[in-house]
Amino acid sequence: MGRSRRTIPEELLLLALDPATGTTAQPQSLDLGLAGAQLVELALAGRIAPDGDRIAVVMPRPTGDPTLDSALELLRRRGSPVRAVHWIGGPRLGLRQIYLAHLERCGMVHAVAGQMCGVLPTTRYQATDTAISREIRARLDNAIRTGVPPDPRTAALAALAHAVGLGKHLYPGNEGRSSRSRLRDLIRHDPMGGLVAHAVMDVQNGVAAQPRRDRAAQQQPQPAVRATATGGVPLQPRRTGAMARAVAH
């Protein structure tokens, strides 16, 4: 994979980067979104493919991108397809800092040291070329405005932006409500992007921690209570023999 094309994790992070403050919007959910964006990028590169709600490695050959290849190797070591929600919610937090450092090495952002309250050291990141961020944003705006189905990369980026809550950052206030709604609707235009976006939202909602069989049981219809002459309370089974004698004593 050459460096002529920006990856979806890079674009998602650039979308989240506030040009005024140098901070990232939605920092807690952004790590989850970046993990999902890695899956989409690997799928577009032909290295993985969806298998139901799981992710399977179909070609373990490295892409040439060290950050993506690290994720690909971890998936390969699993040996069997892994559920997207478990992968995204796994112990790989810190991707935001990893990708900020990656973008800095690529010359796409530069770090600005500062202090919080005059004491605590902080680091802000400024885009070195704001035209790149504007181009990314323009693709989303165009897809939202025209309603024309976007290309898979833009559709996946839109799905992930919605999943991590960037809609209110990109299209704030009441005036941005319709744009946020259309951003959410773009999720249907890329199956892989939709899969990982829903997995990101499931992790945030705590669904990943709940066993699938428990969720399925909750969705089964509950047996109806047998109506009785005692006001709807089920009658107790009639006791006979030894059981009746034991109760009587």
mmCIF file of C-alpha atoms in Angstrom:
data_model
loop_
_atom_site.group_PDB
_atom_site.id
_atom_site.type_symbol
_atom_site.label_atom_id
_atom_site.label_comp_id
_atom_site.label_asym_id
_atom_site.label_seq_id
_atom_site.Cartn_x
_atom_site.Cartn_y
_atom_site.Cartn_z
ATOM 1 C CA MET A 1 0.000 0.000 0.000
ATOM 2 C CA GLY A 2 1.593 3.212 -1.099
ATOM 3 C CA ARG A 3 1.501 6.495 0.758
ATOM 4 C CA SER A 4 -0.242 8.315 -2.077
ATOM 5 C CA ARG A 5 -3.595 7.459 -0.472
ATOM 6 C CA ARG A 6 -4.529 8.422 3.051
ATOM 7 C CA THR A 7 -5.949 5.630 5.152
ATOM 8 C CA ILE A 8 -9.387 5.790 6.755
ATOM 9 C CA PRO A 9 -7.919 5.907 10.304
ATOM 10 C CA GLU A 10 -5.832 8.921 9.277
ATOM 11 C CA GLU A 11 -8.825 10.659 7.731
ATOM 12 C CA LEU A 12 -11.035 9.943 10.743
ATOM 13 C CA LEU A 13 -8.437 11.458 13.064
ATOM 14 C CA LEU A 14 -7.991 14.517 10.849
ATOM 15 C CA LEU A 15 -11.773 15.003 10.853
ATOM 16 C CA ALA A 16 -11.776 14.894 14.651
ATOM 17 C CA LEU A 17 -8.889 17.346 15.003
ATOM 18 C CA ASP A 18 -10.110 20.821 15.936
ATOM 19 C CA PRO A 19 -8.072 23.377 13.950
ATOM 20 C CA ALA A 20 -8.703 26.091 16.547
ATOM 21 C CA THR A 21 -7.710 24.205 19.708
ATOM 22 C CA GLY A 22 -5.453 21.465 18.372
ATOM 23 C CA THR A 23 -7.394 18.876 20.373
ATOM 24 C CA THR A 24 -9.474 15.949 19.166
ATOM 25 C CA ALA A 25 -13.236 15.746 19.522
ATOM 26 C CA GLN A 26 -14.768 12.693 21.179
ATOM 27 C CA PRO A 27 -11.390 11.406 22.467
ATOM 28 C CA GLN A 28 -12.808 8.447 24.417
ATOM 29 C CA SER A 29 -14.807 6.958 21.554
ATOM 30 C CA LEU A 30 -12.224 7.915 18.941
ATOM 31 C CA ASP A 31 -9.935 5.046 19.946
ATOM 32 C CA LEU A 32 -12.779 2.632 19.219
ATOM 33 C CA GLY A 33 -13.451 4.337 15.895
ATOM 34 C CA LEU A 34 -9.806 4.095 14.897
ATOM 35 C CA ALA A 35 -9.795 0.361 15.664
ATOM 36 C CA GLY A 36 -12.856 0.002 13.448
ATOM 37 C CA ALA A 37 -11.278 2.158 10.745
ATOM 38 C CA GLN A 38 -8.298 -0.191 10.672
ATOM 39 C CA LEU A 39 -10.645 -3.089 9.944
ATOM 40 C CA VAL A 40 -12.282 -1.195 7.066
ATOM 41 C CA GLU A 41 -8.912 -0.260 5.589
ATOM 42 C CA LEU A 42 -7.672 -3.844 5.826
ATOM 43 C CA ALA A 43 -10.871 -5.047 4.155
ATOM 44 C CA LEU A 44 -10.450 -2.549 1.306
ATOM 45 C CA ALA A 45 -6.885 -3.818 0.916
ATOM 46 C CA GLY A 46 -8.196 -7.385 0.563
ATOM 47 C CA ARG A 47 -6.539 -8.633 3.762
ATOM 48 C CA ILE A 48 -9.675 -9.390 5.784
ATOM 49 C CA ALA A 49 -13.342 -10.011 5.024
ATOM 50 C CA PRO A 50 -16.551 -10.081 7.060
ATOM 51 C CA ASP A 51 -17.885 -13.492 8.066
ATOM 52 C CA GLY A 52 -21.287 -12.736 9.535
ATOM 53 C CA ASP A 53 -20.523 -10.517 12.512
ATOM 54 C CA ARG A 54 -16.940 -11.798 12.580
ATOM 55 C CA ILE A 55 -13.745 -10.763 10.839
ATOM 56 C CA ALA A 56 -11.618 -13.327 9.024
ATOM 57 C CA VAL A 57 -8.090 -12.918 7.649
ATOM 58 C CA VAL A 58 -8.100 -13.933 3.983
ATOM 59 C CA MET A 59 -4.629 -12.688 3.005
ATOM 60 C CA PRO A 60 -1.972 -12.281 5.722
ATOM 61 C CA ARG A 61 0.514 -10.528 3.423
ATOM 62 C CA PRO A 62 1.591 -7.153 4.945
ATOM 63 C CA THR A 63 0.204 -3.955 3.460
ATOM 64 C CA GLY A 64 3.369 -1.907 3.973
ATOM 65 C CA ASP A 65 1.672 0.337 6.540
ATOM 66 C CA PRO A 66 3.258 -0.517 9.936
ATOM 67 C CA THR A 67 0.210 0.476 11.985
ATOM 68 C CA LEU A 68 -2.206 -1.536 9.855
ATOM 69 C CA ASP A 69 0.179 -4.469 9.652
ATOM 70 C CA SER A 70 0.376 -4.619 13.435
ATOM 71 C CA ALA A 71 -3.411 -4.996 13.562
ATOM 72 C CA LEU A 72 -3.347 -7.549 10.742
ATOM 73 C CA GLU A 73 -0.761 -9.653 12.587
ATOM 74 C CA LEU A 74 -2.837 -9.602 15.776
ATOM 75 C CA LEU A 75 -5.858 -10.775 13.800
ATOM 76 C CA ARG A 76 -3.789 -13.523 12.136
ATOM 77 C CA ARG A 77 -2.600 -14.796 15.505
ATOM 78 C CA ARG A 78 -6.174 -15.296 16.637
ATOM 79 C CA GLY A 79 -6.309 -18.253 14.256
ATOM 80 C CA SER A 80 -10.075 -18.060 13.760
ATOM 81 C CA PRO A 81 -12.518 -15.297 12.864
ATOM 82 C CA VAL A 82 -13.075 -12.814 15.680
ATOM 83 C CA ARG A 83 -16.262 -10.913 16.402
ATOM 84 C CA ALA A 84 -15.908 -7.288 15.331
ATOM 85 C CA VAL A 85 -17.371 -6.043 18.601
ATOM 86 C CA HIS A 86 -14.789 -7.996 20.620
ATOM 87 C CA TRP A 87 -11.916 -6.804 18.454
ATOM 88 C CA ILE A 88 -12.901 -3.146 18.651
ATOM 89 C CA GLY A 89 -13.536 -3.343 22.389
ATOM 90 C CA GLY A 90 -10.296 -5.235 23.045
ATOM 91 C CA PRO A 91 -7.262 -3.923 24.956
ATOM 92 C CA ARG A 92 -5.784 -1.816 22.170
ATOM 93 C CA LEU A 93 -6.693 1.588 23.506
ATOM 94 C CA GLY A 94 -4.249 4.412 22.875
ATOM 95 C CA LEU A 95 -4.706 4.296 19.104
ATOM 96 C CA ARG A 96 -5.405 8.022 19.084
ATOM 97 C CA GLN A 97 -1.895 8.800 20.355
ATOM 98 C CA ILE A 98 -0.368 6.179 18.084
ATOM 99 C CA TYR A 99 -2.006 7.754 15.046
ATOM 100 C CA LEU A 100 -1.207 11.306 16.123
ATOM 101 C CA ALA A 101 2.456 10.299 16.318
ATOM 102 C CA HIS A 102 2.067 8.542 12.964
ATOM 103 C CA LEU A 103 0.596 11.658 11.336
ATOM 104 C CA GLU A 104 3.409 13.726 12.818
ATOM 105 C CA ARG A 105 6.030 11.407 11.316
ATOM 106 C CA CYS A 106 4.238 11.676 7.960
ATOM 107 C CA GLY A 107 4.340 15.469 8.203
ATOM 108 C CA MET A 108 0.554 15.836 8.242
ATOM 109 C CA VAL A 109 0.426 17.425 11.716
ATOM 110 C CA HIS A 110 2.939 19.048 14.031
ATOM 111 C CA ALA A 111 2.957 18.959 17.814
ATOM 112 C CA VAL A 112 2.724 22.176 19.827
ATOM 113 C CA ALA A 113 3.794 21.960 23.471
ATOM 114 C CA GLY A 114 1.850 23.940 26.050
ATOM 115 C CA GLN A 115 0.632 23.972 29.623
ATOM 116 C CA MET A 116 -2.733 23.537 31.275
ATOM 117 C CA CYS A 117 -3.436 25.981 34.116
ATOM 118 C CA GLY A 118 0.176 27.089 33.780
ATOM 119 C CA VAL A 119 1.415 23.858 35.329
ATOM 120 C CA LEU A 120 0.455 20.623 33.552
ATOM 121 C CA PRO A 121 2.290 19.988 30.274
ATOM 122 C CA THR A 122 0.016 19.441 27.293
ATOM 123 C CA THR A 123 0.489 18.746 23.597
ATOM 124 C CA ARG A 124 -1.743 20.085 20.858
ATOM 125 C CA TYR A 125 -1.615 19.031 17.233
ATOM 126 C CA GLN A 126 -2.045 21.378 14.296
ATOM 127 C CA ALA A 127 -2.581 20.212 10.724
ATOM 128 C CA THR A 128 0.333 21.211 8.518
ATOM 129 C CA ASP A 129 -1.917 21.408 5.451
ATOM 130 C CA THR A 130 -5.497 22.440 6.199
ATOM 131 C CA ALA A 131 -6.422 21.798 2.567
ATOM 132 C CA ILE A 132 -6.291 18.058 3.334
ATOM 133 C CA SER A 133 -8.838 18.381 6.141
ATOM 134 C CA ARG A 134 -11.035 20.582 3.953
ATOM 135 C CA GLU A 135 -10.953 17.998 1.152
ATOM 136 C CA ILE A 136 -11.990 15.215 3.546
ATOM 137 C CA ARG A 137 -14.799 17.328 4.940
ATOM 138 C CA ALA A 138 -15.919 18.311 1.429
ATOM 139 C CA ARG A 139 -16.396 14.648 0.505
ATOM 140 C CA LEU A 140 -18.743 14.154 3.443
ATOM 141 C CA ASP A 141 -20.564 17.406 2.730
ATOM 142 C CA ASN A 142 -21.034 16.433 -0.899
ATOM 143 C CA ALA A 143 -22.438 13.000 -0.002
ATOM 144 C CA ILE A 144 -24.825 14.591 2.496
ATOM 145 C CA ARG A 145 -25.917 17.418 0.202
ATOM 146 C CA THR A 146 -26.400 15.528 -3.053
ATOM 147 C CA GLY A 147 -27.722 12.221 -1.765
ATOM 148 C CA VAL A 148 -25.615 10.450 -4.411
ATOM 149 C CA PRO A 149 -24.236 7.151 -3.021
ATOM 150 C CA PRO A 150 -20.611 7.846 -2.054
ATOM 151 C CA ASP A 151 -17.624 5.657 -2.789
ATOM 152 C CA PRO A 152 -16.929 2.911 -0.208
ATOM 153 C CA ARG A 153 -14.133 4.870 1.510
ATOM 154 C CA THR A 154 -16.297 7.949 2.027
ATOM 155 C CA ALA A 155 -19.276 5.832 3.112
ATOM 156 C CA ALA A 156 -17.142 4.000 5.678
ATOM 157 C CA LEU A 157 -15.656 7.274 6.921
ATOM 158 C CA ALA A 158 -19.168 8.713 7.339
ATOM 159 C CA ALA A 159 -20.331 5.604 9.206
ATOM 160 C CA LEU A 160 -17.404 5.790 11.616
ATOM 161 C CA ALA A 161 -17.760 9.542 12.085
ATOM 162 C CA HIS A 162 -21.367 8.972 13.107
ATOM 163 C CA ALA A 163 -20.473 6.009 15.344
ATOM 164 C CA VAL A 164 -17.942 7.954 17.428
ATOM 165 C CA GLY A 165 -20.183 11.023 17.730
ATOM 166 C CA LEU A 166 -18.386 13.391 15.376
ATOM 167 C CA GLY A 167 -21.680 14.474 13.824
ATOM 168 C CA LYS A 168 -22.266 17.079 16.517
ATOM 169 C CA HIS A 169 -18.697 18.316 16.052
ATOM 170 C CA LEU A 170 -18.956 18.559 12.262
ATOM 171 C CA TYR A 171 -22.569 19.744 12.068
ATOM 172 C CA PRO A 172 -23.391 21.404 15.415
ATOM 173 C CA GLY A 173 -26.614 22.864 16.756
ATOM 174 C CA ASN A 174 -30.181 22.721 15.525
ATOM 175 C CA GLU A 175 -29.110 23.909 12.085
ATOM 176 C CA GLY A 176 -26.945 20.814 11.714
ATOM 177 C CA ARG A 177 -29.650 18.349 12.731
ATOM 178 C CA SER A 178 -30.636 17.314 9.198
ATOM 179 C CA SER A 179 -26.970 16.933 8.197
ATOM 180 C CA ARG A 180 -26.325 14.717 11.216
ATOM 181 C CA SER A 181 -29.305 12.590 10.246
ATOM 182 C CA ARG A 182 -28.085 12.202 6.668
ATOM 183 C CA LEU A 183 -24.573 11.418 7.939
ATOM 184 C CA ARG A 184 -26.073 8.548 9.915
ATOM 185 C CA ASP A 185 -27.972 7.324 6.851
ATOM 186 C CA LEU A 186 -24.751 6.999 4.829
ATOM 187 C CA ILE A 187 -23.924 3.953 6.950
ATOM 188 C CA ARG A 188 -25.977 1.769 4.584
ATOM 189 C CA HIS A 189 -23.719 2.363 1.582
ATOM 190 C CA ASP A 190 -20.783 0.220 2.747
ATOM 191 C CA PRO A 191 -21.418 -3.179 4.394
ATOM 192 C CA MET A 192 -18.021 -3.372 6.091
ATOM 193 C CA GLY A 193 -18.227 0.220 7.287
ATOM 194 C CA GLY A 194 -21.711 -0.491 8.605
ATOM 195 C CA LEU A 195 -20.545 -3.629 10.407
ATOM 196 C CA VAL A 196 -17.711 -1.912 12.250
ATOM 197 C CA ALA A 197 -19.722 1.252 12.930
ATOM 198 C CA HIS A 198 -22.435 -0.776 14.638
ATOM 199 C CA ALA A 199 -19.723 -2.672 16.554
ATOM 200 C CA VAL A 200 -18.275 0.650 17.758
ATOM 201 C CA MET A 201 -21.691 1.754 18.978
ATOM 202 C CA ASP A 202 -22.300 -1.635 20.621
ATOM 203 C CA VAL A 203 -19.049 -1.352 22.565
ATOM 204 C CA GLN A 204 -19.987 2.125 23.754
ATOM 205 C CA ASN A 205 -23.407 0.838 24.825
ATOM 206 C CA GLY A 206 -21.894 -2.092 26.722
ATOM 207 C CA VAL A 207 -23.317 -4.741 24.407
ATOM 208 C CA ALA A 208 -19.896 -6.367 23.906
ATOM 209 C CA ALA A 209 -19.740 -7.406 27.558
ATOM 210 C CA GLN A 210 -23.068 -9.252 27.372
ATOM 211 C CA PRO A 211 -22.926 -12.861 26.124
ATOM 212 C CA ARG A 212 -24.828 -13.397 22.903
ATOM 213 C CA ARG A 213 -26.947 -16.201 24.382
ATOM 214 C CA ASP A 214 -28.139 -13.855 27.151
ATOM 215 C CA ARG A 215 -29.152 -11.218 24.603
ATOM 216 C CA ALA A 216 -30.959 -13.869 22.553
ATOM 217 C CA ALA A 217 -32.816 -15.081 25.637
ATOM 218 C CA GLN A 218 -33.961 -11.542 26.353
ATOM 219 C CA GLN A 219 -35.412 -11.320 22.866
ATOM 220 C CA GLN A 220 -37.441 -14.558 23.210
ATOM 221 C CA PRO A 221 -41.128 -14.073 24.014
ATOM 222 C CA GLN A 222 -41.903 -14.834 27.639
ATOM 223 C CA PRO A 223 -44.414 -17.649 28.334
ATOM 224 C CA ALA A 224 -47.880 -16.393 29.048
ATOM 225 C CA VAL A 225 -49.200 -16.703 32.615
ATOM 226 C CA ARG A 226 -52.074 -19.189 32.750
ATOM 227 C CA ALA A 227 -55.222 -17.427 33.808
ATOM 228 C CA THR A 228 -56.944 -18.932 36.864
ATOM 229 C CA ALA A 229 -59.921 -18.324 39.013
ATOM 230 C CA THR A 230 -57.621 -16.863 41.679
ATOM 231 C CA GLY A 231 -56.993 -13.608 39.825
ATOM 232 C CA GLY A 232 -54.330 -14.648 37.308
ATOM 233 C CA VAL A 233 -51.924 -16.311 39.780
ATOM 234 C CA PRO A 234 -50.920 -19.753 38.512
ATOM 235 C CA LEU A 235 -52.340 -22.599 40.547
ATOM 236 C CA GLN A 236 -49.788 -24.681 42.438
ATOM 237 C CA PRO A 237 -49.516 -28.308 41.322
ATOM 238 C CA ARG A 238 -51.586 -30.724 43.379
ATOM 239 C CA ARG A 239 -49.464 -32.568 45.904
ATOM 240 C CA THR A 240 -50.027 -36.279 46.316
ATOM 241 C CA GLY A 241 -48.533 -39.122 48.257
ATOM 242 C CA ALA A 242 -45.419 -38.466 50.288
ATOM 243 C CA MET A 243 -45.238 -34.810 49.202
ATOM 244 C CA ALA A 244 -48.728 -34.130 50.540
ATOM 245 C CA ARG A 245 -47.911 -35.800 53.856
ATOM 246 C CA ALA A 246 -44.676 -33.831 54.168
ATOM 247 C CA VAL A 247 -46.464 -30.534 53.614
ATOM 248 C CA ALA A 248 -49.199 -31.444 56.068
ATOM 249 C CA HIS A 249 -46.613 -32.007 58.798
#
